[in-house]
Coordinates of C-alpha atoms in Angstrom, one line a residue:
X1081 CA 0.0 0.0 0.0
X1082 CA 1.3 3.4 -0.8
X1083 CA 1.0 6.3 1.6
X1084 CA -2.0 7.9 -0.3
X1085 CA -3.9 4.7 -0.2
X1086 CA -3.1 4.3 3.5
X1087 CA -4.4 7.8 4.3
X1088 CA -7.6 7.1 2.4
X1089 CA -8.0 3.9 4.3
X1090 CA -7.5 5.7 7.6
X1091 CA -10.1 8.2 6.7
X1092 CA -12.5 5.5 5.5
X1093 CA -12.0 3.6 8.7
X1094 CA -12.6 6.8 10.7
X1095 CA -15.9 7.3 8.9
X1096 CA -17.0 3.7 9.3
X1097 CA -16.2 3.8 13.1
X1098 CA -18.2 7.0 13.4
X1099 CA -21.1 5.3 11.7
X1100 CA -20.8 2.2 13.9
X1101 CA -21.0 4.2 17.1
X1102 CA -23.7 6.6 15.9
X1103 CA -26.6 4.6 17.4
X1104 CA -24.5 2.4 19.7
X1105 CA -26.3 3.4 22.9
X1106 CA -29.7 2.7 21.4
X1107 CA -28.5 -0.7 20.3
X1108 CA -26.6 -1.7 23.4
X1109 CA -28.1 0.4 26.3
X1110 CA -24.8 2.1 27.2
X1111 CA -22.7 4.7 25.5
X1112 CA -19.7 3.7 23.4
X1113 CA -16.2 4.2 24.8
X1114 CA -13.4 6.1 23.2
X1115 CA -13.0 4.7 19.6
X1116 CA -10.1 6.4 17.9
X1117 CA -8.4 6.4 14.5
X1118 CA -5.7 9.0 14.3
X1119 CA -3.0 10.2 12.0
X1120 CA 0.7 9.2 12.5
X1121 CA 2.9 10.2 15.3
X1122 CA 6.1 11.2 13.5
X1123 CA 8.3 10.5 16.5
X1124 CA 7.1 6.9 17.0
X1125 CA 6.9 6.3 13.2
X1126 CA 10.6 7.2 13.1
X1127 CA 11.3 4.7 15.9
X1128 CA 9.7 1.8 14.0
X1129 CA 11.4 2.9 10.8
X1130 CA 14.8 2.7 12.6
X1131 CA 14.1 -0.9 13.4
X1132 CA 14.3 -1.9 9.7
X1133 CA 15.1 -4.4 8.3
X1134 CA 13.7 -6.6 11.1
X1135 CA 10.4 -4.7 10.8
X1136 CA 8.7 -5.3 7.4
X1137 CA 8.5 -2.3 5.1
X1138 CA 4.7 -2.6 5.0
X1139 CA 4.5 -1.9 8.7
X1140 CA 6.8 1.1 8.4
X1141 CA 4.6 2.5 5.7
X1142 CA 1.5 1.8 7.8
X1143 CA 2.8 3.7 10.8
X1144 CA 3.9 6.6 8.6
X1145 CA 0.2 7.1 7.7
X1146 CA -1.7 5.8 10.7
X1147 CA -1.2 6.4 14.4
X1148 CA -3.9 5.1 16.8
X1149 CA -6.6 2.5 15.9
X1150 CA -8.4 1.7 19.2
X1151 CA -11.8 0.2 18.6
X1152 CA -13.1 -1.2 21.9
X1153 CA -16.7 -1.1 20.8
X1154 CA -16.4 -2.8 17.4
X1155 CA -17.4 -6.4 18.2
X1156 CA -15.2 -7.5 21.1
X1157 CA -12.7 -4.8 20.2
X1158 CA -9.8 -4.3 17.8
X1159 CA -6.5 -2.5 18.5
X1160 CA -3.6 -1.6 16.1
X1161 CA -0.7 -1.4 18.5
X1162 CA 1.2 1.9 18.5
X1163 CA 4.4 2.1 16.5
X1164 CA 6.4 2.5 19.7
X1165 CA 4.8 -0.6 21.3
X1166 CA 5.5 -2.7 18.2
X1167 CA 9.1 -1.5 18.1
X1168 CA 9.8 -2.1 21.8
X1169 CA 8.0 -5.5 21.9
X1170 CA 9.9 -6.6 18.8
X1171 CA 13.2 -5.5 20.2
X1172 CA 12.5 -7.2 23.5
X1173 CA 11.5 -10.3 21.6
X1174 CA 8.3 -10.6 23.5
X1175 CA 6.8 -12.7 20.7
X1176 CA 9.0 -13.0 17.7
X1177 CA 8.4 -16.5 16.3
X1178 CA 5.4 -18.7 15.6
X1179 CA 5.6 -22.5 15.6
X1180 CA 3.1 -25.3 15.2
X1181 CA 0.6 -25.1 12.4
X1182 CA 2.9 -22.4 10.9
X1183 CA 6.6 -21.6 11.3
X1184 CA 7.9 -18.1 10.8
X1185 CA 9.5 -15.1 12.4
X1186 CA 6.9 -12.4 13.1
X1187 CA 6.1 -8.9 14.3
X1188 CA 2.9 -8.6 16.4
X1189 CA 1.1 -5.4 15.4
X1190 CA -2.5 -5.8 16.5
X1191 CA -4.9 -7.6 18.8
X1192 CA -8.6 -8.0 19.5
X1193 CA -10.4 -7.8 22.8
X1194 CA -10.5 -11.6 23.1
X1195 CA -6.7 -12.2 23.4
X1196 CA -6.1 -12.9 19.7
X1197 CA -3.0 -11.2 18.3
X1198 CA -2.1 -10.5 14.7
X1199 CA 1.4 -10.8 13.4
X1200 CA 3.1 -10.1 10.2
X1201 CA 5.8 -12.4 8.9
X1202 CA 9.2 -10.9 8.8
X1203 CA 11.3 -9.9 6.9
X1204 CA 9.0 -10.4 3.9
X1205 CA 6.0 -8.7 5.3
X1206 CA 3.5 -11.5 4.4
X1207 CA 1.4 -13.2 5.4
X1208 CA -0.6 -11.9 8.4
X1209 CA -1.1 -14.6 11.0
X1210 CA -4.0 -14.9 13.5
X1211 CA -2.7 -16.0 16.9
X1212 CA -5.4 -17.1 19.3
X1213 CA -4.3 -17.3 23.0
X1214 CA -1.8 -20.0 23.5
X1215 CA 1.7 -20.8 24.9
X1216 CA 4.4 -18.2 24.5
X1217 CA 7.8 -19.3 25.9
X1218 CA 11.0 -17.3 25.3
X1219 CA 9.2 -15.3 22.7
X1220 CA 8.1 -18.3 20.7
X1221 CA 4.3 -18.8 20.2
X1222 CA 3.4 -22.5 19.8
X1223 CA 0.0 -23.7 18.9
X1224 CA -1.8 -26.4 17.0
X1225 CA -5.2 -24.6 17.4
X1226 CA -7.0 -24.5 14.0
X1227 CA -7.7 -20.8 14.6
X1228 CA -3.9 -20.2 14.4
X1229 CA -3.9 -19.6 10.7
X1230 CA -3.3 -17.0 8.0
X1231 CA -5.7 -14.1 8.5
X1232 CA -4.7 -12.4 5.2
X1233 CA -2.0 -13.0 2.5
X1234 CA -0.6 -9.5 3.2
X1235 CA -1.1 -6.4 5.3
X1236 CA -3.0 -4.5 2.7
X1237 CA -5.6 -7.3 2.5
X1238 CA -5.8 -7.4 6.3
X1239 CA -6.5 -3.7 6.5
X1240 CA -9.1 -3.9 3.8
X1241 CA -10.8 -6.8 5.7
X1242 CA -10.7 -4.7 8.9
X1243 CA -12.4 -1.8 7.1
X1244 CA -15.0 -4.1 5.7
X1245 CA -15.6 -5.7 9.1
X1246 CA -16.2 -2.3 10.7
X1247 CA -18.6 -1.3 7.9
X1248 CA -20.5 -4.6 8.3
X1249 CA -20.7 -4.0 12.1
X1250 CA -22.0 -0.5 11.5
X1251 CA -24.7 -1.8 9.2
X1252 CA -25.8 -4.9 11.0
X1253 CA -24.1 -5.1 14.5
X1254 CA -22.6 -8.4 13.3
X1255 CA -19.4 -8.8 15.3
X1256 CA -16.4 -8.6 12.9
X1257 CA -14.3 -11.6 12.2
X1258 CA -10.7 -11.2 11.0

């Protein structure tokens, strides 16, 4: 994804989130929390860019165009980790490799409110893996859970699916599935 397309995606996501929370209180009986989609933070974007080549170029481009994506009220929640969190967690090797149904070095960049994490293979930048809660020992995630699978062939497709999931939630209150 180029920077213009990422900026358009960010604004489309912002609009979809606004639509999703428009009648949220009427649907659920309580007001929505803080759902945020923001522009980039140049300081933290530079931090992740400095971590290249171990951080895939697709993530560096994403964080150059997008800052915060905190969506606690979309389904059970979705969170794009901040660039600084991704860089620090990757440097600390909190979770850097997946093993079991798949075997790859990864960078975790997102999660949902149910404990599932999303990780991009590194250094190639594809695919995006869905990591349901399971064993992480010495930074190595190990699972035979069938939900541990490829969520998208690349980051661009994953972001498009996220946008579509938010639009579907806005239209029908159907919890998104990534």
